[in-house]
């Protein structure tokens, strides 16, 4: 059986981990197969979880989260016959598939939408843990905003510096209120479980929010502008489908191959005007075919349009 | 006169407490719609059914021996050290600094250095609350709680801002060098022809923990300092009459306690993770409280209780893996053990004492009672 | 540099919200400890209350049912604490530790069993949570310079539990220093034998103290899950019980001081969310970790007696033992 | 015949294995003062606490004014008109006098009216019984004499008809005691019934109408005071004829061993407890320190024994001794040849949970003889303990038994054995026979005298004047942190010492 390990924040974070879970569930529903899963309780358990599944013969083992890289680096070599997939990080081993996403591209699109929807010309970004990966989201987002409205202000905050920042809705909520007081009328949450608090508060206070990873539009129908879809579910689904003889190596999921995108459904149909859609789709195409390059924060640890 | 014989005191009371905790835990499992018998079977097979299971059980037990001894020695001095968690975190920092910045040629020397580093940092972290207790009367329970939080902040700062390697997103140090890798039980036992799981993290630190148990036993029961610590814990007034300084004993006991808690890091940081991660302690500092209470603060008791909790920990991890019982079940069990062996001690003890008293009076012949005349 | 940004209305607004659970828990601890029962289980009681209030609010759709359930859960843990430390004269600190773990474990266990959402409750909607209430004339006043925004933004618009918490401060003061119950409560924390020989039940008084503590912790927890947030997540108290304990020491076991202490600690939490403001105001970066640790550091400084000595109730922490 | 104010029938009470009261019956007539005497631990306080509802009796009945009354708690006792002043006061230290008085007897739920009413009533009571107190004073800031008045007022405020006083004069000067007795006299005139627990036969003879004697949890006799004598009461108390004087030869004092000059001690609260003590103890002599408890004797022992810091100069055999700093603790004192039998053996002299053998090493546990390498030589300590137990006739002679399992007298023997067998130059002894039966008292006295006869210096502190007079070779009386005067036992009497103890200096003319 394949196995899936969720990162801290838990499988029902309505975001990153839940996307992974949805991919696994989709696989189980379509194939009728079963899979093992575990939610981490603490940093220190990563290696044990990996080893336990490997010992028990699970194959492939998919782990959602960059923080597994070190543990996987240790474990992979001990189980050469087991295939591993790590999401959001690169681990160089013969039996590991590393899947990374071009989050900056998706974020760019939702940034454009935020700028177009904003009336105050101030939009917010709330990140989870302050790491380069999340800055990558923020930077892509800010570029999208500026592309539409060069004078717009982007207010960016991070929730914390430790993994606890993925699961602190109270802080998310307070940060949202603070951004509203600074004039923001659209906020983008790239913060795992913390985002639940962001979206909630945005809905309560009557501003728009943007979800992340999963399609979060349904959480507050009519109040979530869109969601930056990071198709972790697809990555998990593929890995599970490929099974024990999956191809290993490095895999980038971007706009071009449908790895990222924005969500449009009945919950936000009224919020997204046709002109908005057209503009965003146009940019999307340009990015996909390389006409437009969105700066990736992680390429040089800096962002041309946003200071952290 | 002692109402209860000593054997009852050291075995009956903790065992009944444990039984009560077990019954309640079983009820909890039933209440969430699972089968307690199957759960126990799974825990036993997962924790004790293979060398892999044993490897994890002993790995956790090693942690708990250190923190249990730490709490126990403070208990002997009449001090309640809730700060084991923070002291163990700082111990981890000590190990990391020692191992990252000095190129040790061999694990043996590195281990000695790591022991010194971890004990030093742990002791240091205990020293401030101890000093404040001894000199300024600040309640050590509150200060050690506060120091746990401060330790978390310190560790957070160090890992996020200082020790995180460039380009890494993990708030963790880089990996220690290969040379300081501690031999696991697998490597230690292989020369003797004993097959032990390669995957399990139990390592040579277990031996150190056992040595620590013995040394603490010697210290407490076989040295003048031990007598002083114990007498200070029993009666501060009498200790003072004997010229046993309150400041000195408080400091010494807490330094040893903090040092032991810190030394846990040689197991989890140096032995297992081989780098320092956030929350490496995983609550072991608090489990030390349960272990010390259960083990009646005696090193042998601590040793046994640590293994019990190691079993619970590993068994609980297995439960979480193969059933829908969350790992928090262990936290509940741990809470119940602390509750019954610690706070509700009298609930178990009082009926037992009454029973033994009744037994004794039943055996002893009634003394002749001479009638007394009421006054005129 | 903009020093006054440190007192930005939105920061103060956040302060009020974040200080509320601290204040309630701090007053809870105040009753318990004034009655001679130390309580390091505030955290656990709050956590249990947070979960049960959210769970019941989610199931019934009524936040009031949730509030009652939260108070009930917290009271049950209080009862355990009372049983251990009053009836069986056990160690109050150990009992508190056990209660914290019990709550941490049971909330997740039950949440998982009831909702299968990894230890959280479903998000609360509509009547399932406390909405902010707009005080009278908030709109009208908002244009008045200076005071207007303070009234309409800072004072108005919080959930009812915030106002309950604030009213608890004078209430606690009055009960403690102006009523018979308060006199007896303070006495039983100072010298239970005096209360006993005066013909008042020590056990009864102490259970009352622990019970009030349970109710207040219950409100605190319910506020977290149904006022501040719209649902429960695992370990959502995040050390607030210990900060409340720190505030209690900071306040030297006095109600009005408790208000100031919790506002201070709430402010520290609020400002920690806004490193931009701090940097703007002070001109240099302050590590968030330092801000996070500040309440604890301040408490240790207070405990060390460098800034006024904190003397706890004299009989606090000691079981009342008449006969061995 | 009027019904007795109080009648107890068959009261029994055990604390775990200790039978504190055994089948006790007693009758107290209204409008009388009834004394209760008995050795320490005889069960007097326990009996009265049962009457007051503080403890619950295991068996027995209580009749108040002829009515059978259940007294499950103090509330019921108060309702039955009983008030009690405990041996250790039950006051809330940081409350005002008024708050202490109304506590538990408030009128209504709010404090202000209660306080106002109490203030008025207090004024009336003050005038009626001449009991002056400041209603707004904080308890911890007033003296013990005043605190005792508050306790009495508490009882009167609750309209007590029956007043129990448990060792009320232990903390009072003779003058204060006299005033208390005047108050008691007035209460008696008012028709109130008073039960007075005391150790002092003089007080019994002076003011009681009847007296009951307790021994080892039993009531041995109740007699009319007018029909008895101190000797008779003493005999009833201990169960056999009492030898009042210790058998000893006259002292032959040698060189000065301990020389104390201008010794001062300030306590934690900043109060000066010793105000310039000068004294000398010579080899081969016992200096007895007499005084009412709380006049600095304890502090004197503490500072000499290294428990507390002080200022002034002390020399031992001509060598000066540190009064503060590193070398002023109990261990340094012992190293210098000062042994110390503290006043409270259970809290200071012994660790009750430790085995006897650990207790015999305690304080000397770092002696070279007790070590083997870095470890303790427990076998040597045990062997030595066994020998000491045999020599001092400790029963049962089991080194492994915990100290708490020995009776009071035997516990004291363990402490004495530990300290005397060290062969010290100076022995400090506090209350050596408190709570010890007469047989053991004789033994202990003999040991102390034997040490003196070996040429050692002994400083004896005791609140028992009889003990001081019979054991000491020279008597110094302390009052309020000072030595009021020195007397030779054979040239003085209890009356003269009593005046000195009350602060009336005989020397000053
Ligand atoms: N606090 C205590 N805890 C446990 N046992 C006690 C305690 N006090 C006394 N005992 C037990 O009760 C017995 C009687 O003690 P008690 O002090 O009343 O003796 P006693 O008859 O007065 O002897 P002595 O004359 O030597 O003082 C002792 O042998 C001891 O075993
Ligand atoms: N609360 C208690 N718990 C256990 N044992 C007790 C308690 N109070 C008294 N005792 C024991 O009961 C016995 C009688 O004690 P009690 O205090 O009544 O004596 P007493 O005659 O008042 O002595 P004293 O003259 O010292 O006041 C003693 O052996 C004592 O150790
Ligand atoms: Mg008494
Ligand atoms: Mg006795």
mmCIF file of C-alpha atoms and ligand atoms in Angstrom, chain D residues 45 87 166-167, ligand 3:
data_model
loop_
_atom_site.group_PDB
_atom_site.id
_atom_site.type_symbol
_atom_site.label_atom_id
_atom_site.label_comp_id
_atom_site.label_asym_id
_atom_site.label_seq_id
_atom_site.Cartn_x
_atom_site.Cartn_y
_atom_site.Cartn_z
ATOM 1 C CA UNK D 45 -5.701 19.799 73.820
ATOM 2 C CA UNK D 87 -2.681 26.982 72.450
ATOM 3 C CA UNK D 166 -5.481 26.099 76.311
ATOM 4 C CA UNK D 167 -2.223 26.966 78.059
HETATM 5 MG MG1 LIG E 3 -1.851 20.832 74.148
#
